[in-house]
PDB file of C-alpha atoms and ligand atoms in Angstrom:
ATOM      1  CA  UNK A  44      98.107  10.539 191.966  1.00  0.00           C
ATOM      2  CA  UNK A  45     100.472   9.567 195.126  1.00  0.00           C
ATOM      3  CA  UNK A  46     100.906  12.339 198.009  1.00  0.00           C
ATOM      4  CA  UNK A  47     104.780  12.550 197.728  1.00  0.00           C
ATOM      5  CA  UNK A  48     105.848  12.710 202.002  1.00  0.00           C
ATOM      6  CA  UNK A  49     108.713  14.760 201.530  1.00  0.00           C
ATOM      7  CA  UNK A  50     108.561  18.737 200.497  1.00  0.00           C
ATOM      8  CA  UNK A  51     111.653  19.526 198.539  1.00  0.00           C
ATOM      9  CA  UNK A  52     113.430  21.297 201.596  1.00  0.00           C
ATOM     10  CA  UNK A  53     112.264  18.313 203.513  1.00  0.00           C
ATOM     11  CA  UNK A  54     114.187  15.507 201.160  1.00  0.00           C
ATOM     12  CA  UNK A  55     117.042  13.256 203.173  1.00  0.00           C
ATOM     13  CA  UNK A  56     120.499  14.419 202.106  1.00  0.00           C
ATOM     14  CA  UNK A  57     123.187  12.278 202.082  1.00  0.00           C
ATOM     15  CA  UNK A  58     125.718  10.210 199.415  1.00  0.00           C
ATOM     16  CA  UNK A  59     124.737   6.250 198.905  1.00  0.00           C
ATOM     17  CA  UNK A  60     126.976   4.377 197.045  1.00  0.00           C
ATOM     18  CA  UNK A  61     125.610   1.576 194.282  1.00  0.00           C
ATOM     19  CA  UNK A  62     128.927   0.630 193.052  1.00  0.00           C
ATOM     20  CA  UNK A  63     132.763   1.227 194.264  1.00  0.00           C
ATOM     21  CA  UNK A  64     132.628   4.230 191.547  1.00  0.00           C
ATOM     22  CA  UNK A  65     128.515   4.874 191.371  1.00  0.00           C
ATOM     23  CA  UNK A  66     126.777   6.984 193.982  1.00  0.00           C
ATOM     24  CA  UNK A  67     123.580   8.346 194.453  1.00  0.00           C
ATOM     25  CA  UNK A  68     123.329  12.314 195.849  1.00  0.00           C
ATOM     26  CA  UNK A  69     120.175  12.789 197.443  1.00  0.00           C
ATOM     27  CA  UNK A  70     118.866  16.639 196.659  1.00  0.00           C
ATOM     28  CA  UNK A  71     122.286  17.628 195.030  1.00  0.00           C
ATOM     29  CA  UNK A  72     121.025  19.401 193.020  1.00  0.00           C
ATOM     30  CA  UNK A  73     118.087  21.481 195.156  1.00  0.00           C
ATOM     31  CA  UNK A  74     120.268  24.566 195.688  1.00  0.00           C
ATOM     32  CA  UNK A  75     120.722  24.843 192.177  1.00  0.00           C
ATOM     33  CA  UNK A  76     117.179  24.233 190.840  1.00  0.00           C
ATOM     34  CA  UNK A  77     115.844  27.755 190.936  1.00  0.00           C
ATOM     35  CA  UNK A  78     118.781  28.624 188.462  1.00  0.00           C
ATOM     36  CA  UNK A  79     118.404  25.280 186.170  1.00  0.00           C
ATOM     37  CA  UNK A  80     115.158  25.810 185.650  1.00  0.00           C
ATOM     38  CA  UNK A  81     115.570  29.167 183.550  1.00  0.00           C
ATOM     39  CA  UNK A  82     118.422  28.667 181.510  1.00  0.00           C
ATOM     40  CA  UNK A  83     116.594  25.010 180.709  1.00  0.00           C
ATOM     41  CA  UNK A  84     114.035  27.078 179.001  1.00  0.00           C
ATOM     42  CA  UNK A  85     116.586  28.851 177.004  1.00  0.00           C
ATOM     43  CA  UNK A  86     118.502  24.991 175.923  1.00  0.00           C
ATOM     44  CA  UNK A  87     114.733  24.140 174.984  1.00  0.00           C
ATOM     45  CA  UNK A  88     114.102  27.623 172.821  1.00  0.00           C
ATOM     46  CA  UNK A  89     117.345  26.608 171.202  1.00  0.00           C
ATOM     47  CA  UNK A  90     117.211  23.327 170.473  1.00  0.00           C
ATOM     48  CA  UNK A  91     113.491  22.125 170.767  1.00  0.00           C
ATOM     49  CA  UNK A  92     112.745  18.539 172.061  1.00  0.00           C
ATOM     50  CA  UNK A  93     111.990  15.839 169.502  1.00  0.00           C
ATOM     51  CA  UNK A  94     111.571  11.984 169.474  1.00  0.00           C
ATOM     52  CA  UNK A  95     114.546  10.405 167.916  1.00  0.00           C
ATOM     53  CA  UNK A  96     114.383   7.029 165.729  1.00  0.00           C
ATOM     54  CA  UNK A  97     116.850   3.893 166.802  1.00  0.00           C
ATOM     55  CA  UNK A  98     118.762   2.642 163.824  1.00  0.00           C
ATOM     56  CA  UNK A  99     116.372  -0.195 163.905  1.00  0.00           C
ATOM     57  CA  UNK A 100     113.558   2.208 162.960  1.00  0.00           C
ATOM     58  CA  UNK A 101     111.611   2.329 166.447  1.00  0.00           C
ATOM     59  CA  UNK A 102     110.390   5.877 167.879  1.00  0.00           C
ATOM     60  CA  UNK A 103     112.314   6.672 171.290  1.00  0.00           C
ATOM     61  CA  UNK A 104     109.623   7.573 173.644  1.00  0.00           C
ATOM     62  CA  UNK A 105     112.069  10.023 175.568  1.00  0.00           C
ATOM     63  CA  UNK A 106     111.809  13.325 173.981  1.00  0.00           C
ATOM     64  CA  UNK A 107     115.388  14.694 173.909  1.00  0.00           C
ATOM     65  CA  UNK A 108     117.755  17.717 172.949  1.00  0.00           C
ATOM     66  CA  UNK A 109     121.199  18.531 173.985  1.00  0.00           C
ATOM     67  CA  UNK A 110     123.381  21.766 175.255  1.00  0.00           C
ATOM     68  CA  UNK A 111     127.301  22.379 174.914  1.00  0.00           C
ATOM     69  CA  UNK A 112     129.567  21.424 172.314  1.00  0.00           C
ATOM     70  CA  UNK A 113     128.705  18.119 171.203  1.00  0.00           C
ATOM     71  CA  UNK A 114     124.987  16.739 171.295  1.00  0.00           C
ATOM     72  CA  UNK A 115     124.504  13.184 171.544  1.00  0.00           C
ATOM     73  CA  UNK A 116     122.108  11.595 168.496  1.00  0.00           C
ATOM     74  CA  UNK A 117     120.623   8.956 167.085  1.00  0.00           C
ATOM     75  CA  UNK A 118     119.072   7.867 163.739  1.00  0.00           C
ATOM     76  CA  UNK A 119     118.670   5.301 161.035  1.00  0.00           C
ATOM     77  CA  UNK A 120     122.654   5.611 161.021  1.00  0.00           C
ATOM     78  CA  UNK A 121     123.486   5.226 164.160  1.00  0.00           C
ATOM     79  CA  UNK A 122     124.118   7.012 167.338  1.00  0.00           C
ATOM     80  CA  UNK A 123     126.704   9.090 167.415  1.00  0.00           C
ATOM     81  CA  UNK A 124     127.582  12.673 168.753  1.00  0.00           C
ATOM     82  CA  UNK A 125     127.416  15.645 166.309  1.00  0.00           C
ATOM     83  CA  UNK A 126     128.450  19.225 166.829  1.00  0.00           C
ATOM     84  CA  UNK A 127     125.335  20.543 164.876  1.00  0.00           C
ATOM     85  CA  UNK A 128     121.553  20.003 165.606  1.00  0.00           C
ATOM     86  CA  UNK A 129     120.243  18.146 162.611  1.00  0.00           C
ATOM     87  CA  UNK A 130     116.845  19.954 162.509  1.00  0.00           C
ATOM     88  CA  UNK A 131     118.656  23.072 162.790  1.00  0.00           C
ATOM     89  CA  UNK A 132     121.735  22.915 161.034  1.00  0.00           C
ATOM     90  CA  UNK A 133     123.390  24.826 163.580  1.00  0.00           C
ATOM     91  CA  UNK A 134     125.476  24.670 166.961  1.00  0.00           C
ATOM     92  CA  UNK A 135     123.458  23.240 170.079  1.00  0.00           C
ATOM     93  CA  UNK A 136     122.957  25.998 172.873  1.00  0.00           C
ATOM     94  CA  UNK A 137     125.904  26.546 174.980  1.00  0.00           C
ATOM     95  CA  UNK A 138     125.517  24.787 178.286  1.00  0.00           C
ATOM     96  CA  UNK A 139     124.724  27.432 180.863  1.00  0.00           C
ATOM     97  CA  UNK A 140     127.568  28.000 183.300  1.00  0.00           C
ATOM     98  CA  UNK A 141     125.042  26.729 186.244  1.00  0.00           C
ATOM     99  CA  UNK A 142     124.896  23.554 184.467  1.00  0.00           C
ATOM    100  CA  UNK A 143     128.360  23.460 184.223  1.00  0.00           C
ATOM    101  CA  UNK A 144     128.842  23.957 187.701  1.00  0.00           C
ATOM    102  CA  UNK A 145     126.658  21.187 188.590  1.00  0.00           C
ATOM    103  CA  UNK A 146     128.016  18.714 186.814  1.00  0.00           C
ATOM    104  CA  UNK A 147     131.439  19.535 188.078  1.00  0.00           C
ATOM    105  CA  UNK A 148     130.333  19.751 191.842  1.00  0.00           C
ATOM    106  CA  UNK A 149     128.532  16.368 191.768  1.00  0.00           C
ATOM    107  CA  UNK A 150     130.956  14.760 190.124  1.00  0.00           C
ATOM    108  CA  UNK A 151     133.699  15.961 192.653  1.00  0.00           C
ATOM    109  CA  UNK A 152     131.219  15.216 195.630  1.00  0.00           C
ATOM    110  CA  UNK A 153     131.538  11.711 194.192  1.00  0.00           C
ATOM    111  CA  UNK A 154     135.544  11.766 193.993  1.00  0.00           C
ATOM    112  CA  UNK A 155     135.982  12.403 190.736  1.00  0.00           C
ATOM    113  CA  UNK A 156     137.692  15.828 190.441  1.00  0.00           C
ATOM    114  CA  UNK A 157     138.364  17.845 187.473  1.00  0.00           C
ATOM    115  CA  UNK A 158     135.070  16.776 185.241  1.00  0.00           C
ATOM    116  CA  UNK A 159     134.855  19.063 181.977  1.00  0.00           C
ATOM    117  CA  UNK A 160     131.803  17.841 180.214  1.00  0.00           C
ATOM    118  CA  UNK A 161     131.311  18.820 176.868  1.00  0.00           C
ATOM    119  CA  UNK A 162     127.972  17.465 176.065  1.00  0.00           C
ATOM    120  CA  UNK A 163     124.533  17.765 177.850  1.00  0.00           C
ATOM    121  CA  UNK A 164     121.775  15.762 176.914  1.00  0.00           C
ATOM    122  CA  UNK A 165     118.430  16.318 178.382  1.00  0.00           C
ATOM    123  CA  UNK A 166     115.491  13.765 178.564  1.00  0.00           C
ATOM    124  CA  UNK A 167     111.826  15.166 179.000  1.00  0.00           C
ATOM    125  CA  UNK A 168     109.444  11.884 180.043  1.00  0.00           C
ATOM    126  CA  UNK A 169     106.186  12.039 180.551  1.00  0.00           C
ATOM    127  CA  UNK A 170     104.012   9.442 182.803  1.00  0.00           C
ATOM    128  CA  UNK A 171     104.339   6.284 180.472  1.00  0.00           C
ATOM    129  CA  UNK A 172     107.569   7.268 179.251  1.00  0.00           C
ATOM    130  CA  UNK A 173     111.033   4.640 179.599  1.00  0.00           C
ATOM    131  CA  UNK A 174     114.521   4.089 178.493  1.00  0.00           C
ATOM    132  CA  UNK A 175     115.555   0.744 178.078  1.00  0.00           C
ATOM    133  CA  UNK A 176     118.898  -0.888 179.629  1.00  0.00           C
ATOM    134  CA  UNK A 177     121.849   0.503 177.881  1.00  0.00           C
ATOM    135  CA  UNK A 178     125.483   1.587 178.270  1.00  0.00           C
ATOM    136  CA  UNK A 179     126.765   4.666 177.767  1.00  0.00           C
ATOM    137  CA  UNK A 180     129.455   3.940 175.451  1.00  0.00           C
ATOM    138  CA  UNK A 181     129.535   6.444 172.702  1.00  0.00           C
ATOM    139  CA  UNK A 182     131.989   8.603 174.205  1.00  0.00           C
ATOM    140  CA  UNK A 183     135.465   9.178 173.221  1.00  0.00           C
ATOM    141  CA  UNK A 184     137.470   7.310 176.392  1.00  0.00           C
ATOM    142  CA  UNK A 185     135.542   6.344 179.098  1.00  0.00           C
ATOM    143  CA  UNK A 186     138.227   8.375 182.068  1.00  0.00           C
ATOM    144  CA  UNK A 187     135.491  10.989 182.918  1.00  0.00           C
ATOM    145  CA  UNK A 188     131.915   9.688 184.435  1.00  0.00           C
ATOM    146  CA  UNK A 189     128.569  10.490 183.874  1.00  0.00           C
ATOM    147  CA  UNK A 190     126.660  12.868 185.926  1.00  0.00           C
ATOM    148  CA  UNK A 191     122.893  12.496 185.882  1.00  0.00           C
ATOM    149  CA  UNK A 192     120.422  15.222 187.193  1.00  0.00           C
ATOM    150  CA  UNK A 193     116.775  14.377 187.952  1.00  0.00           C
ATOM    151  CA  UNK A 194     114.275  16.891 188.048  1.00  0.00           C
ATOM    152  CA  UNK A 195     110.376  16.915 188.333  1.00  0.00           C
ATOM    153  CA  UNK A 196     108.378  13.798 188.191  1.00  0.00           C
ATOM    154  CA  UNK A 197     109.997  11.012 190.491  1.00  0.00           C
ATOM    155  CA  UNK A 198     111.144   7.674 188.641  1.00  0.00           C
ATOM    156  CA  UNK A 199     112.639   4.290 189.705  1.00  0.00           C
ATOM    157  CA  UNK A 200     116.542   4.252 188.034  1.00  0.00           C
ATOM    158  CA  UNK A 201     117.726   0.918 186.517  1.00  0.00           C
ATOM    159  CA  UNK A 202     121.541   0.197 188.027  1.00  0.00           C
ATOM    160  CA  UNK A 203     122.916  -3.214 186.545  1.00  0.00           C
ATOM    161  CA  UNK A 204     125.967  -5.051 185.654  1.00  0.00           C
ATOM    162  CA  UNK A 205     127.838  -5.331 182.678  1.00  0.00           C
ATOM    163  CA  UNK A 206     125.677  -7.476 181.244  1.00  0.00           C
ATOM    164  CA  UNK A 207     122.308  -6.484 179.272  1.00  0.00           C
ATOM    165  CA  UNK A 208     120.815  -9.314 181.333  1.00  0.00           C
ATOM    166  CA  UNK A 209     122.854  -9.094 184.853  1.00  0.00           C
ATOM    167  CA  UNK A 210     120.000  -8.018 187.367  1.00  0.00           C
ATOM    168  CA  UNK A 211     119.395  -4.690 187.906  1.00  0.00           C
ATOM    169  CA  UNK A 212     118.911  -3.383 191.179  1.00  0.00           C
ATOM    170  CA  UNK A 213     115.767  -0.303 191.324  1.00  0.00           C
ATOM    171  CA  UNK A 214     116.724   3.002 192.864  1.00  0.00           C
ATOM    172  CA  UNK A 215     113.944   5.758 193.042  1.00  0.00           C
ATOM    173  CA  UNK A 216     115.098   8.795 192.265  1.00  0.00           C
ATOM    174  CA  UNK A 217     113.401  12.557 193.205  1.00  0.00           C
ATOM    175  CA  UNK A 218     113.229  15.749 192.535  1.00  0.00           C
ATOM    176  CA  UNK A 219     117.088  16.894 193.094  1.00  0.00           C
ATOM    177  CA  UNK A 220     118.826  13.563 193.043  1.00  0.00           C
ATOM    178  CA  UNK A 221     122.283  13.638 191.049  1.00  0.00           C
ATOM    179  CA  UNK A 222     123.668   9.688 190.022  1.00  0.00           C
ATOM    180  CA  UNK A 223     127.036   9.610 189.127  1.00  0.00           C
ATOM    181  CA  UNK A 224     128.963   6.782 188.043  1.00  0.00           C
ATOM    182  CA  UNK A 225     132.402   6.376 186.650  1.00  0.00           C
ATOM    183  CA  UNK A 226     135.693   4.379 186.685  1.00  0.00           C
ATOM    184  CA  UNK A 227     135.005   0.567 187.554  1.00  0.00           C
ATOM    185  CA  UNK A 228     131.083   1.381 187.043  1.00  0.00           C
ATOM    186  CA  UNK A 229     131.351   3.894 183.464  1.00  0.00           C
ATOM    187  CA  UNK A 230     129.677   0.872 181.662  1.00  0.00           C
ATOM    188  CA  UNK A 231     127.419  -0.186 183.819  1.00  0.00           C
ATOM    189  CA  UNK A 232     123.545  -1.026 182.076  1.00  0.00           C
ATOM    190  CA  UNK A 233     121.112   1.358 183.632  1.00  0.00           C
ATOM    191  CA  UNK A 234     117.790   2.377 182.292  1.00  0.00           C
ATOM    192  CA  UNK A 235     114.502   4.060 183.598  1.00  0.00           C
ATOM    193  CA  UNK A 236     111.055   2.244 184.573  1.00  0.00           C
ATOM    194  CA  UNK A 237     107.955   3.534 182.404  1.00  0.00           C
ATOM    195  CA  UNK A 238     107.216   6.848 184.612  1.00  0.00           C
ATOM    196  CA  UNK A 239     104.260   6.441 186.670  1.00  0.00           C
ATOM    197  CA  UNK A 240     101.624   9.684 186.864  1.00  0.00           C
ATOM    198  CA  UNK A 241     103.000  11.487 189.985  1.00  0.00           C
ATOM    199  CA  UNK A 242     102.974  15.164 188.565  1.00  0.00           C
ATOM    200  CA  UNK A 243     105.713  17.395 190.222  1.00  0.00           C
ATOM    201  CA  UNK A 244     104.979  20.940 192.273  1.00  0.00           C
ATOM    202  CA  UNK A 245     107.230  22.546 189.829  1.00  0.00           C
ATOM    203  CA  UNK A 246     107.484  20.942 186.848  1.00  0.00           C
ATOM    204  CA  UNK A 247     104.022  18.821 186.264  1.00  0.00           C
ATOM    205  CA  UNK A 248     103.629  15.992 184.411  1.00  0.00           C
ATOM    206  CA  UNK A 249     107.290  16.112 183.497  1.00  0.00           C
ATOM    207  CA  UNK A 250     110.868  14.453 184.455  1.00  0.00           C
ATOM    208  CA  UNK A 251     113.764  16.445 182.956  1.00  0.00           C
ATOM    209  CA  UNK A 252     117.197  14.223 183.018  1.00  0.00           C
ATOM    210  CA  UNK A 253     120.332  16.082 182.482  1.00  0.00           C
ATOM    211  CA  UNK A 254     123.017  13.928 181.622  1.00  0.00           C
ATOM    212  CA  UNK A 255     126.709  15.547 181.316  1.00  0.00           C
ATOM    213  CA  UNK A 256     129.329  13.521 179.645  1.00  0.00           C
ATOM    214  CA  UNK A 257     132.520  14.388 178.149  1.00  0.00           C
ATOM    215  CA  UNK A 258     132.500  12.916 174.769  1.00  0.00           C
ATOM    216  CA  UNK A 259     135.010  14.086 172.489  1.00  0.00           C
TER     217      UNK A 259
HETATM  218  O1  AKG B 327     116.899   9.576 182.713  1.00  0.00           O
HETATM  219  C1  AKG B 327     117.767   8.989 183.351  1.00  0.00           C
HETATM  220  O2  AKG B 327     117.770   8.951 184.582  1.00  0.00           O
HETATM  221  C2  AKG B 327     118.880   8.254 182.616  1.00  0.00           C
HETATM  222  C3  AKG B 327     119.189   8.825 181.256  1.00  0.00           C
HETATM  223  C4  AKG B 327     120.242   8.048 180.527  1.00  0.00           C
HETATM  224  O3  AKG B 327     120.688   7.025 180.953  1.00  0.00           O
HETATM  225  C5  AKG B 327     120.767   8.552 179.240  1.00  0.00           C
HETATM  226  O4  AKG B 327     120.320   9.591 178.770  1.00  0.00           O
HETATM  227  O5  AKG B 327     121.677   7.918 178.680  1.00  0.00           O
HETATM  228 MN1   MN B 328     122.479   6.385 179.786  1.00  0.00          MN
END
């Protein structure tokens, strides 16, 4: 286990850009934390996590579930986005107006006013966990950018080209830290480095993504 230097009130502030439409915002999300955290318990009471299967068959080692209108899936069919939980059979949890106004903050503090996601899907790592390079390319039209909330356990973010195999350059990302990227970056490859064991004042041995997209 790693002494992190920084307390959370502590963290450098500040907007660094990784692409003419991709930014990183250190501790965005800080002032809203003691608000996500709660109605993230309710999104999880709703709609538990679960490990979804690829189409080629293979286990996802990111737990996930979704919140809002449309959740984002995946199974031996495809991925896809579906306005009903399959292990349910019913609607995903609303997304909680805090999330809501998070996404639409960050994505305005990155220039891109107006953002009405419609889909929220949240990651739960643990130490070992990763996500392999991918685009996010599922969504309807590709006008509106992704907005991507870390919480809990810090992890080094994947940023590449357009390219599976265009090098990728490594941002760490904390407790707080909001990526956005849109327009001349939406399709960008990024992915997420197995999580080292770095457990989190708040949240333990966990890393909670949000991702907010407007898919449909
Ligand atoms: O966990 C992250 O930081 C990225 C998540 C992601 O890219 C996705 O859910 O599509
Ligand atoms: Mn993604």
């Amino acid at each position: 286990m790693t002494l992190d230097l920084f307390s959370d009130a502590e963290l450098p502030r500040g907007k660094e850009a990784i692409g003419p439409g991709a930014f990183v915002l250190r501790g965005f999300a800080l002032p809203f934390v003691n608000d996500l955290l709660p109605a993230l318990q309710e999104v999880e009471q709703g709609a538990a996590f679960r490990h979804l299967v690829t189409p080629g068959g293979l286990t996802m080692s990111v737990a996930m579930t979704n919140c809002g209108r449309l959740g984002w899936i995946s199974d031996r069919r495809g991925y896809r986005y579906a306005e009903l939980d399959p292990e349910t059979g019913r609607p995903w949890p609303p997304m909680p107006a805090v999330f809501e106004r998070l996404a639409q903050a960050s994505a305005a503090e990155a220039g891109f006013e107006g953002f009405e996601p419609d889909a929220c899907l949240v990651n739960h790592y643990e130490p070992g966990t990763r996500l392999s390079l991918h685009q996010d390319k599922d969504e309807r039209d590709y006008g509106a950018p992704i907005v991507s909330v870390s919480l809990g356990m810090p992890a080094t973010f994947l940023f590449g080209g357009f390219a599976r195999s265009d090098k990728a350059a490594r941002i760490p990302l904390v407790h707080g830290d909001v990526v956005v990227w849109g327009g001349p970056d939406r399709l960008r490859y990024h992915g997420v480095l197995p999580l080292e064991d770095r457990p989190h004042a708040l949240l333990g041995r966990r890393r909670i993504n949000l991702t907010f997209r407007k898919a449909g």
